[in-house]
Tab-separated table of C-alpha atoms in Angstrom:
chain	number	residue	atom	x	y	z
T	1088	UNK	CA	0.000	0.000	0.000
T	1089	UNK	CA	1.125	3.468	-0.747
T	1090	UNK	CA	0.461	6.423	1.560
T	1091	UNK	CA	-0.296	9.677	-0.151
T	1092	UNK	CA	1.338	12.758	1.415
T	1093	UNK	CA	0.080	16.286	0.793
T	1094	UNK	CA	2.894	17.904	-1.017
T	1095	UNK	CA	1.215	21.413	-0.924
T	1096	UNK	CA	2.552	23.971	1.574
T	1097	UNK	CA	0.261	25.141	4.334
T	1098	UNK	CA	-1.121	28.740	3.845
T	1099	UNK	CA	0.386	31.469	5.992
T	1100	UNK	CA	-1.648	32.148	9.090
T	1101	UNK	CA	-1.957	35.909	9.662
T	1102	UNK	CA	-2.631	37.806	12.784
T	1103	UNK	CA	-5.568	40.146	12.169
T	1104	UNK	CA	-3.603	43.293	12.952
T	1105	UNK	CA	-0.667	42.153	10.857
T	1106	UNK	CA	-2.936	41.460	7.883
T	1107	UNK	CA	-4.507	44.912	8.198
T	1108	UNK	CA	-1.052	46.482	8.246
T	1109	UNK	CA	0.006	44.456	5.236
T	1110	UNK	CA	-3.071	45.543	3.296
T	1111	UNK	CA	-2.403	49.129	4.297
T	1112	UNK	CA	1.182	48.822	3.074
T	1113	UNK	CA	-0.045	47.378	-0.227
T	1114	UNK	CA	-2.518	50.227	-0.675
T	1115	UNK	CA	0.193	52.716	0.128
T	1116	UNK	CA	2.531	51.227	-2.431
T	1117	UNK	CA	-0.117	50.772	-5.122
T	1118	UNK	CA	-2.440	53.789	-4.940
T	1119	UNK	CA	-1.323	56.610	-2.702
T	1120	UNK	CA	-1.702	59.477	-3.008
T	1121	UNK	CA	-5.142	59.439	-4.657
T	1122	UNK	CA	-7.637	62.072	-5.840
T	1123	UNK	CA	-11.273	61.021	-5.519
T	1124	UNK	CA	-14.431	62.710	-6.704
T	1125	UNK	CA	-17.753	61.958	-5.037
T	1126	UNK	CA	-20.801	63.264	-3.247
T	1127	UNK	CA	-20.566	64.121	0.432
T	1128	UNK	CA	-22.780	62.158	2.796
T	1129	UNK	CA	-23.045	62.127	6.584
T	1130	UNK	CA	-20.579	64.985	7.037
T	1131	UNK	CA	-19.883	65.742	10.719
T	1132	UNK	CA	-17.286	67.657	12.683
T	1133	UNK	CA	-16.301	66.223	16.061
T	1134	UNK	CA	-15.506	68.288	19.133
T	1135	UNK	CA	-11.839	67.497	18.535
T	1136	UNK	CA	-12.001	69.325	15.185
T	1137	UNK	CA	-11.687	66.128	13.111
T	1138	UNK	CA	-14.207	65.665	10.287
T	1139	UNK	CA	-15.817	62.354	9.286
T	1140	UNK	CA	-17.900	61.697	6.190
T	1141	UNK	CA	-18.568	59.329	3.314
T	1142	UNK	CA	-17.838	59.859	-0.368
T	1143	UNK	CA	-20.253	58.074	-2.651
T	1144	UNK	CA	-21.443	57.792	-6.222
T	1145	UNK	CA	-23.906	55.562	-8.032
T	1146	UNK	CA	-21.776	52.435	-7.639
T	1147	UNK	CA	-19.974	52.700	-4.307
T	1148	UNK	CA	-18.988	54.568	-1.203
T	1149	UNK	CA	-15.819	55.202	0.781
T	1150	UNK	CA	-15.380	56.168	4.425
T	1151	UNK	CA	-13.217	59.261	4.935
T	1152	UNK	CA	-11.551	61.091	7.805
T	1153	UNK	CA	-10.093	64.581	7.718
T	1154	UNK	CA	-8.078	65.473	10.757
T	1155	UNK	CA	-8.160	68.902	12.414
T	1156	UNK	CA	-4.861	70.015	10.874
T	1157	UNK	CA	-6.246	69.583	7.347
T	1158	UNK	CA	-9.801	70.684	8.235
T	1159	UNK	CA	-8.624	74.122	9.355
T	1160	UNK	CA	-7.509	74.807	5.782
T	1161	UNK	CA	-10.976	74.318	4.260
T	1162	UNK	CA	-12.045	77.322	2.179
T	1163	UNK	CA	-15.770	76.472	2.344
T	1164	UNK	CA	-18.294	74.760	4.586
T	1165	UNK	CA	-18.910	71.248	3.250
T	1166	UNK	CA	-22.480	69.999	3.303
T	1167	UNK	CA	-24.239	66.781	2.401
T	1168	UNK	CA	-25.058	66.300	-1.265
T	1169	UNK	CA	-22.191	68.493	-2.455
T	1170	UNK	CA	-19.879	67.163	-5.160
T	1171	UNK	CA	-16.243	67.456	-4.044
T	1172	UNK	CA	-12.746	66.363	-4.999
T	1173	UNK	CA	-10.451	65.192	-2.210
T	1174	UNK	CA	-6.770	64.350	-2.107
T	1175	UNK	CA	-5.551	61.830	0.428
T	1176	UNK	CA	-4.103	58.442	1.247
T	1177	UNK	CA	-5.902	55.111	1.376
T	1178	UNK	CA	-5.428	53.071	4.492
T	1179	UNK	CA	-7.050	50.587	6.829
T	1180	UNK	CA	-8.529	51.568	10.167
T	1181	UNK	CA	-7.172	48.581	12.074
T	1182	UNK	CA	-9.517	48.637	15.117
T	1183	UNK	CA	-12.462	47.939	12.797
T	1184	UNK	CA	-10.686	46.675	9.722
T	1185	UNK	CA	-12.389	49.338	7.610
T	1186	UNK	CA	-10.998	50.790	4.435
T	1187	UNK	CA	-10.780	54.559	4.790
T	1188	UNK	CA	-9.346	57.563	3.049
T	1189	UNK	CA	-7.339	60.037	5.124
T	1190	UNK	CA	-8.151	63.351	3.394
T	1191	UNK	CA	-5.487	66.026	3.181
T	1192	UNK	CA	-7.409	68.591	1.109
T	1193	UNK	CA	-10.913	69.144	-0.289
T	1194	UNK	CA	-12.392	71.402	-2.970
T	1195	UNK	CA	-15.714	71.750	-4.699
T	1196	UNK	CA	-15.819	69.636	-7.849
T	1197	UNK	CA	-16.893	71.043	-11.201
T	1198	UNK	CA	-18.140	74.352	-9.801
T	1199	UNK	CA	-15.061	76.360	-9.038
T	1200	UNK	CA	-15.586	78.682	-11.979
T	1201	UNK	CA	-19.327	78.804	-11.345
T	1202	UNK	CA	-18.794	79.787	-7.738
T	1203	UNK	CA	-16.400	82.537	-8.828
T	1204	UNK	CA	-19.053	83.844	-11.254
T	1205	UNK	CA	-21.598	83.692	-8.458
T	1206	UNK	CA	-19.403	85.811	-6.171
T	1207	UNK	CA	-18.660	88.362	-8.895
T	1208	UNK	CA	-22.341	88.820	-9.800
T	1209	UNK	CA	-23.307	88.983	-6.123
T	1210	UNK	CA	-20.759	91.752	-5.486
T	1211	UNK	CA	-21.931	93.675	-8.574
T	1212	UNK	CA	-25.626	93.595	-7.720
T	1213	UNK	CA	-24.972	94.311	-4.061
T	1214	UNK	CA	-23.005	97.424	-5.035
T	1215	UNK	CA	-26.004	98.555	-7.125
T	1216	UNK	CA	-28.258	98.263	-4.069
T	1217	UNK	CA	-30.417	95.365	-5.278
T	1218	UNK	CA	-29.899	93.563	-1.964
T	1219	UNK	CA	-30.601	96.561	0.293
T	1220	UNK	CA	-32.983	95.900	3.151
T	1221	UNK	CA	-34.629	99.284	2.518
T	1222	UNK	CA	-36.164	98.028	-0.742
T	1223	UNK	CA	-37.561	94.851	0.796
T	1224	UNK	CA	-41.347	94.903	1.149
T	1225	UNK	CA	-43.544	93.285	3.750
T	1226	UNK	CA	-45.719	90.393	2.660
T	1227	UNK	CA	-49.483	91.004	2.417
T	1228	UNK	CA	-51.411	89.633	5.356
T	1229	UNK	CA	-54.291	88.405	3.195
T	1230	UNK	CA	-53.355	88.229	-0.523
T	1231	UNK	CA	-56.180	88.230	-3.044
T	1232	UNK	CA	-54.340	85.591	-5.052
T	1233	UNK	CA	-50.894	83.999	-5.010
T	1234	UNK	CA	-48.639	83.770	-8.053
T	1235	UNK	CA	-46.446	80.670	-8.415
T	1236	UNK	CA	-43.484	80.109	-10.746
T	1237	UNK	CA	-41.946	76.636	-10.885
T	1238	UNK	CA	-41.732	73.560	-13.078
T	1239	UNK	CA	-44.792	71.386	-13.670
T	1240	UNK	CA	-42.652	68.322	-12.995
T	1241	UNK	CA	-40.960	69.645	-9.859
T	1242	UNK	CA	-41.620	68.126	-6.472
T	1243	UNK	CA	-41.684	71.692	-5.172
T	1244	UNK	CA	-44.982	72.262	-6.996
T	1245	UNK	CA	-46.656	69.460	-5.082
T	1246	UNK	CA	-45.180	70.658	-1.775
T	1247	UNK	CA	-46.304	74.273	-2.286
T	1248	UNK	CA	-49.808	73.409	-3.506
T	1249	UNK	CA	-50.287	70.960	-0.639
T	1250	UNK	CA	-49.221	73.561	1.931
T	1251	UNK	CA	-51.459	76.239	0.430
T	1252	UNK	CA	-54.414	73.854	0.191
T	1253	UNK	CA	-53.982	72.966	3.832
T	1254	UNK	CA	-53.568	76.511	5.105
T	1255	UNK	CA	-55.551	78.793	2.750
T	1256	UNK	CA	-57.892	76.774	0.556
T	1257	UNK	CA	-59.948	79.928	-0.112
T	1258	UNK	CA	-57.147	81.914	-1.826
T	1259	UNK	CA	-56.702	81.347	-5.616
T	1260	UNK	CA	-53.262	80.239	-6.814
T	1261	UNK	CA	-52.041	81.210	-10.303
T	1262	UNK	CA	-49.247	79.031	-11.718
T	1263	UNK	CA	-47.046	80.157	-14.615
T	1264	UNK	CA	-44.840	77.117	-15.413
T	1265	UNK	CA	-41.180	77.459	-16.306
T	1266	UNK	CA	-38.104	75.263	-16.425
T	1267	UNK	CA	-36.023	75.446	-13.275
T	1268	UNK	CA	-32.916	73.716	-14.596
T	1269	UNK	CA	-30.961	73.834	-17.825
T	1270	UNK	CA	-29.754	76.402	-20.315
T	1271	UNK	CA	-33.252	77.645	-21.173
T	1272	UNK	CA	-34.447	77.876	-17.557
T	1273	UNK	CA	-33.352	81.458	-16.824
T	1274	UNK	CA	-35.182	82.851	-19.875
T	1275	UNK	CA	-38.361	80.933	-19.051
T	1276	UNK	CA	-38.256	82.127	-15.461
T	1277	UNK	CA	-37.935	85.735	-16.655
T	1278	UNK	CA	-40.896	85.293	-19.016
T	1279	UNK	CA	-43.015	83.649	-16.329
T	1280	UNK	CA	-42.387	86.452	-13.831
T	1281	UNK	CA	-43.100	89.112	-16.468
T	1282	UNK	CA	-46.435	87.432	-17.196
T	1283	UNK	CA	-47.366	87.448	-13.522
T	1284	UNK	CA	-46.425	91.120	-13.267
T	1285	UNK	CA	-49.130	91.857	-15.855
T	1286	UNK	CA	-51.661	90.069	-13.700
T	1287	UNK	CA	-50.454	91.966	-10.638
T	1288	UNK	CA	-50.994	95.319	-12.421
T	1289	UNK	CA	-54.644	94.749	-13.330
T	1290	UNK	CA	-57.716	95.008	-11.140
T	1291	UNK	CA	-59.763	92.651	-13.304
T	1292	UNK	CA	-57.417	89.731	-13.945
T	1293	UNK	CA	-56.583	88.326	-17.359
T	1294	UNK	CA	-58.015	85.668	-19.613
T	1295	UNK	CA	-57.438	84.646	-23.209
T	1296	UNK	CA	-53.832	83.937	-24.164
T	1297	UNK	CA	-52.397	84.693	-20.752
T	1298	UNK	CA	-50.107	81.701	-19.995
T	1299	UNK	CA	-51.301	80.797	-16.524
T	1300	UNK	CA	-52.800	77.713	-14.966
T	1301	UNK	CA	-55.376	78.106	-12.226
T	1302	UNK	CA	-54.140	75.684	-9.621
T	1303	UNK	CA	-57.103	76.612	-7.470
T	1304	UNK	CA	-59.992	78.956	-8.162
T	1305	UNK	CA	-62.722	79.269	-10.761
T	1306	UNK	CA	-63.030	81.911	-13.466
T	1307	UNK	CA	-60.776	84.903	-13.894
T	1308	UNK	CA	-58.228	85.096	-11.060
T	1309	UNK	CA	-58.112	88.279	-8.965
T	1310	UNK	CA	-54.944	90.424	-8.977
T	1311	UNK	CA	-51.801	88.709	-7.722
T	1312	UNK	CA	-50.524	90.253	-4.479
T	1313	UNK	CA	-47.466	88.043	-3.887
T	1314	UNK	CA	-45.311	85.732	-6.017
T	1315	UNK	CA	-43.569	82.473	-5.054
T	1316	UNK	CA	-40.429	81.498	-7.008
T	1317	UNK	CA	-39.580	77.923	-5.956
T	1318	UNK	CA	-37.734	74.734	-6.807
T	1319	UNK	CA	-36.203	71.842	-4.871
T	1320	UNK	CA	-32.590	71.395	-3.846
T	1321	UNK	CA	-29.652	70.269	-5.933
T	1322	UNK	CA	-26.048	70.919	-6.830
T	1323	UNK	CA	-24.870	74.390	-7.753
T	1324	UNK	CA	-25.090	73.493	-11.446
T	1325	UNK	CA	-28.725	72.492	-10.963
T	1326	UNK	CA	-29.579	75.811	-9.316
T	1327	UNK	CA	-27.544	77.943	-11.710
T	1328	UNK	CA	-30.585	79.364	-13.536
T	1329	UNK	CA	-31.439	81.268	-10.320
T	1330	UNK	CA	-28.031	82.996	-10.444
T	1331	UNK	CA	-28.853	84.718	-13.743
T	1332	UNK	CA	-28.318	88.496	-13.821
T	1333	UNK	CA	-31.375	89.224	-15.987
T	1334	UNK	CA	-33.561	87.147	-13.681
T	1335	UNK	CA	-32.224	89.083	-10.677
T	1336	UNK	CA	-33.084	92.429	-12.273
T	1337	UNK	CA	-36.572	91.223	-13.235
T	1338	UNK	CA	-37.181	90.123	-9.635
T	1339	UNK	CA	-36.063	93.563	-8.441
T	1340	UNK	CA	-38.666	95.169	-10.761
T	1341	UNK	CA	-41.570	93.168	-9.353
T	1342	UNK	CA	-44.638	95.297	-8.501
T	1343	UNK	CA	-45.505	92.919	-5.663
T	1344	UNK	CA	-43.378	91.133	-3.036
T	1345	UNK	CA	-41.464	88.074	-4.265
T	1346	UNK	CA	-40.633	85.124	-2.003
T	1347	UNK	CA	-37.733	82.920	-3.090
T	1348	UNK	CA	-37.841	79.297	-1.965
T	1349	UNK	CA	-35.026	77.719	-3.945
T	1350	UNK	CA	-33.242	74.575	-2.801
T	1351	UNK	CA	-32.605	73.484	0.759
T	1352	UNK	CA	-31.915	75.645	3.772
T	1353	UNK	CA	-28.175	75.687	3.076
T	1354	UNK	CA	-28.572	76.647	-0.608
T	1355	UNK	CA	-28.194	80.315	-1.555
T	1356	UNK	CA	-28.738	81.867	-4.981
T	1357	UNK	CA	-28.733	85.409	-6.361
T	1358	UNK	CA	-32.533	85.224	-6.548
T	1359	UNK	CA	-32.619	84.721	-2.759
T	1360	UNK	CA	-30.705	87.955	-2.158
T	1361	UNK	CA	-32.837	90.053	-4.554
T	1362	UNK	CA	-36.217	88.697	-3.455
T	1363	UNK	CA	-38.176	90.506	-0.774
T	1364	UNK	CA	-37.958	87.415	1.420
T	1365	UNK	CA	-35.998	84.151	1.289
T	1366	UNK	CA	-37.567	80.937	2.522
T	1367	UNK	CA	-35.395	77.923	3.446
T	1368	UNK	CA	-37.589	75.524	1.432
T	1369	UNK	CA	-40.501	75.707	-1.045
T	1370	UNK	CA	-42.906	74.526	1.640
T	1371	UNK	CA	-41.686	77.257	3.997
T	1372	UNK	CA	-42.218	79.816	1.212
T	1373	UNK	CA	-45.860	78.721	0.906
T	1374	UNK	CA	-46.335	78.913	4.663
T	1375	UNK	CA	-44.879	82.445	4.808
T	1376	UNK	CA	-47.533	83.846	2.453
T	1377	UNK	CA	-50.423	81.801	3.803
T	1378	UNK	CA	-51.620	82.382	7.312
T	1379	UNK	CA	-53.725	79.318	8.193
T	1380	UNK	CA	-57.443	79.777	7.646
T	1381	UNK	CA	-58.101	78.296	11.073
T	1382	UNK	CA	-55.970	81.045	12.611
T	1383	UNK	CA	-57.985	83.717	10.780
T	1384	UNK	CA	-61.253	82.064	11.768
T	1385	UNK	CA	-60.032	81.871	15.353
T	1386	UNK	CA	-59.076	85.536	15.235
T	1387	UNK	CA	-62.504	86.411	13.821
T	1388	UNK	CA	-64.181	84.392	16.581
T	1389	UNK	CA	-62.091	86.225	19.170
T	1390	UNK	CA	-63.005	89.596	17.639
T	1391	UNK	CA	-66.672	88.592	17.555
T	1392	UNK	CA	-66.543	87.621	21.220
T	1393	UNK	CA	-64.874	90.902	22.133
T	1394	UNK	CA	-67.478	92.836	20.161
T	1395	UNK	CA	-70.296	90.938	21.857
T	1396	UNK	CA	-68.763	91.492	25.279
T	1397	UNK	CA	-68.258	95.183	24.528
T	1398	UNK	CA	-71.846	95.489	23.314
T	1399	UNK	CA	-73.202	93.782	26.427
T	1400	UNK	CA	-71.098	96.013	28.679
T	1401	UNK	CA	-72.253	99.083	26.774
T	1402	UNK	CA	-75.906	98.060	27.096
T	1403	UNK	CA	-75.445	97.380	30.806
T	1404	UNK	CA	-73.880	100.807	31.371
T	1405	UNK	CA	-76.617	102.546	29.407
T	1406	UNK	CA	-79.292	100.620	31.321
T	1407	UNK	CA	-77.744	101.661	34.617
T	1408	UNK	CA	-77.536	105.236	33.419
T	1409	UNK	CA	-81.198	105.111	32.375
T	1410	UNK	CA	-82.153	103.746	35.796
T	1411	UNK	CA	-80.196	106.526	37.499
T	1412	UNK	CA	-81.816	109.220	35.356
T	1413	UNK	CA	-85.251	107.718	35.915
T	1414	UNK	CA	-84.677	107.723	39.645
T	1415	UNK	CA	-83.553	111.344	39.524
T	1416	UNK	CA	-86.484	112.403	37.329
T	1417	UNK	CA	-89.218	110.569	39.197
T	1418	UNK	CA	-92.881	111.760	38.987
T	1419	UNK	CA	-93.403	115.422	37.859
T	1420	UNK	CA	-95.670	116.192	40.833
T	1421	UNK	CA	-93.077	114.960	43.295
T	1422	UNK	CA	-90.413	117.000	41.525
T	1423	UNK	CA	-92.677	120.102	41.635
T	1424	UNK	CA	-93.374	119.534	45.313
T	1425	UNK	CA	-89.677	119.337	45.984
T	1426	UNK	CA	-89.049	122.540	44.039
T	1427	UNK	CA	-91.909	124.261	45.932
T	1428	UNK	CA	-90.441	123.151	49.236
T	1429	UNK	CA	-87.063	124.505	48.198
T	1430	UNK	CA	-88.657	127.866	47.227
T	1431	UNK	CA	-90.420	128.056	50.626
T	1432	UNK	CA	-87.127	127.453	52.358
T	1433	UNK	CA	-85.442	130.125	50.237
T	1434	UNK	CA	-88.268	132.616	51.121
T	1435	UNK	CA	-87.938	131.929	54.856
T	1436	UNK	CA	-84.197	132.294	54.652
T	1437	UNK	CA	-84.575	135.593	52.784
T	1438	UNK	CA	-87.135	136.953	55.325
T	1439	UNK	CA	-84.953	135.941	58.248
T	1440	UNK	CA	-81.870	137.438	56.656
T	1441	UNK	CA	-83.709	140.737	55.938
T	1442	UNK	CA	-85.017	140.944	59.522
T	1443	UNK	CA	-81.599	140.293	60.968
T	1444	UNK	CA	-80.082	142.891	58.668
T	1445	UNK	CA	-82.648	145.559	59.683
T	1446	UNK	CA	-82.108	144.802	63.371
T	1447	UNK	CA	-78.364	145.141	62.952
T	1448	UNK	CA	-78.792	148.462	61.108
T	1449	UNK	CA	-81.159	149.741	63.846
T	1450	UNK	CA	-78.714	148.829	66.583
T	1451	UNK	CA	-75.881	150.496	64.685
T	1452	UNK	CA	-78.008	153.669	64.242
T	1453	UNK	CA	-78.830	153.768	67.963
T	1454	UNK	CA	-75.157	153.436	68.856
T	1455	UNK	CA	-74.289	156.294	66.485
T	1456	UNK	CA	-77.097	158.494	67.920
T	1457	UNK	CA	-75.787	157.919	71.453
T	1458	UNK	CA	-72.243	158.729	70.390
T	1459	UNK	CA	-73.184	161.922	68.440
T	1460	UNK	CA	-73.572	164.423	71.379
T	1461	UNK	CA	-70.318	163.336	72.954
T	1462	UNK	CA	-68.578	163.566	69.594
T	1463	UNK	CA	-70.034	167.051	68.987
T	1464	UNK	CA	-68.973	168.275	72.438
T	1465	UNK	CA	-65.471	166.940	71.909
T	1466	UNK	CA	-65.366	168.566	68.475
T	1467	UNK	CA	-66.489	171.977	69.821
T	1468	UNK	CA	-63.942	171.830	72.622
T	1469	UNK	CA	-61.168	171.003	70.198
T	1470	UNK	CA	-62.198	173.832	67.868
T	1471	UNK	CA	-62.415	176.321	70.832
T	1472	UNK	CA	-58.929	175.362	71.912
T	1473	UNK	CA	-57.644	175.871	68.401
T	1474	UNK	CA	-59.367	179.284	68.269
T	1475	UNK	CA	-57.820	180.357	71.560
T	1476	UNK	CA	-54.349	179.371	70.372
T	1477	UNK	CA	-54.865	181.264	67.093
T	1478	UNK	CA	-56.121	184.376	68.982
T	1479	UNK	CA	-53.094	184.271	71.238
T	1480	UNK	CA	-50.723	184.042	68.287
T	1481	UNK	CA	-52.600	186.893	66.556
T	1482	UNK	CA	-52.389	189.117	69.648
T	1483	UNK	CA	-48.701	188.466	69.904
T	1484	UNK	CA	-48.363	189.868	66.411
T	1485	UNK	CA	-50.329	193.103	67.266
T	1486	UNK	CA	-47.984	196.112	66.623
T	1487	UNK	CA	-49.599	198.118	69.440
T	1488	UNK	CA	-47.840	195.853	71.909
T	1489	UNK	CA	-44.551	197.128	70.467
T	1490	UNK	CA	-45.700	200.764	70.566
T	1491	UNK	CA	-46.427	200.367	74.302
T	1492	UNK	CA	-42.758	199.756	74.858
T	1493	UNK	CA	-41.928	203.303	73.522
T	1494	UNK	CA	-41.533	202.620	69.851
T	1495	UNK	CA	-43.269	204.698	67.090
T	1496	UNK	CA	-44.242	203.892	63.529
T	1497	UNK	CA	-43.258	206.537	60.957
T	1498	UNK	CA	-45.082	206.972	57.676
T	1499	UNK	CA	-45.160	209.592	54.942
T	1500	UNK	CA	-48.209	211.433	53.814
T	1501	UNK	CA	-49.099	208.515	51.561
T	1502	UNK	CA	-49.102	206.068	54.402
T	1503	UNK	CA	-45.840	204.353	53.338
T	1504	UNK	CA	-43.706	203.148	56.234
T	1505	UNK	CA	-40.391	204.915	56.765
T	1506	UNK	CA	-37.877	202.337	57.958
T	1507	UNK	CA	-34.537	203.837	56.776
T	1508	UNK	CA	-32.921	207.248	56.932
T	1509	UNK	CA	-32.533	207.376	53.191
T	1510	UNK	CA	-36.327	207.416	52.796
T	1511	UNK	CA	-36.683	210.857	54.503
T	1512	UNK	CA	-35.377	214.319	53.564
T	1513	UNK	CA	-35.233	217.644	55.289
T	1514	UNK	CA	-38.523	219.414	55.561
T	1515	UNK	CA	-40.523	216.256	54.693
T	1516	UNK	CA	-43.793	215.909	56.594
T	1517	UNK	CA	-44.118	212.611	58.468
T	1518	UNK	CA	-46.614	211.061	60.809
T	1519	UNK	CA	-45.557	209.212	63.997
T	1520	UNK	CA	-48.030	206.700	65.292
T	1521	UNK	CA	-47.740	206.157	69.053
T	1522	UNK	CA	-49.615	203.863	71.441
T	1523	UNK	CA	-52.439	206.303	72.039
T	1524	UNK	CA	-52.504	208.401	68.804
T	1525	UNK	CA	-50.503	210.111	66.041
T	1526	UNK	CA	-48.124	213.122	65.906
T	1527	UNK	CA	-47.315	215.200	62.796
T	1528	UNK	CA	-43.567	215.788	62.385
T	1529	UNK	CA	-41.269	217.684	59.980
T	1530	UNK	CA	-37.837	216.251	59.145
T	1531	UNK	CA	-34.920	218.461	60.187
T	1532	UNK	CA	-31.218	217.698	59.631
T	1533	UNK	CA	-30.324	214.085	58.885
T	1534	UNK	CA	-27.589	212.098	60.512
T	1535	UNK	CA	-26.490	208.766	59.171
């Protein structure tokens, strides 16, 4: 008998960690460094500053890590769904045995020139004042109808119509369809807005060849008071029609407020900056222009209750006032009796006051009559004393008292007093008046 021996060598038995390191070395030698293009998914930034995400396309996905040192050099804020190009090194994360790409740098893929155009146009229009807050208008509280510009095949149309139907089913919606993606989209959007502007300018609405679709409402739509410009999210290339300069200027010329609801919350376009209001999503745009009907009905109910309460309070106050006036008015006879009683009281008061006044006057007259004789006697005595003093002063001035002391009064023949020597001359006849008579004199020699 022959014994068969296995001449094949036994396979090498690897340790798990050693195999992972060997695979990592093989990847390093075969591929690194690599540049990969893909769509971001699950992007997150840890508290340490490291970033973790997945790059994927239609056929596969690759786990990636970007450490803090490289992440600080990012020139933009990565977000899910964005197409990027990364440069890094393939390796194996040994604790889990996962294939991963350690990213050293990241840039937007296929939109670098577009983003530069976006920034240039944004700076130009901002310098012209198209983004100024002063030109932004408030949305109408209750629009007569709502204009809508979007694609008939867009999911945004369904979202907006559903939101409006739920919140304001009574307000007509006028849709002017337009492409929202592609080379022809910007021109169609401009034409659609221009058509809605015509409807916003009229008080009777439009029919005939006007290119609108009545999403809700019967007959000719009323004037449009607000316009929604919406589409769903996408890459920058997908949203590029909303970065058109002509479209921006047409939005700025709108006669009514324009609400832009383009893309997701993190998407920004030139149309968002020019519009009177930017909504983060199409559904949010619909909700901004449509206060829920239930809220309006609730407000009307509250107003009705306040009016009823105010009316009841007013009626109560008027009833109380009427009762008070009725109580004050009473029966005419009772009122006349009260007035008569008041007149009687006034008459008694007047009679009493007159009597008291006469008595006071009589008493005052009696006091004056009693005081009159005394006052007259005192007056006569005072006047007699004054007369005596005047007589005494007059007697003291009597010139005869002087003549008694031996003096004489000389006068000429005309009765003029002679008081100086110069008034007399020799041989002049003078008269000397003495105490008991007069003496005729003739002037002899004069001595000074």
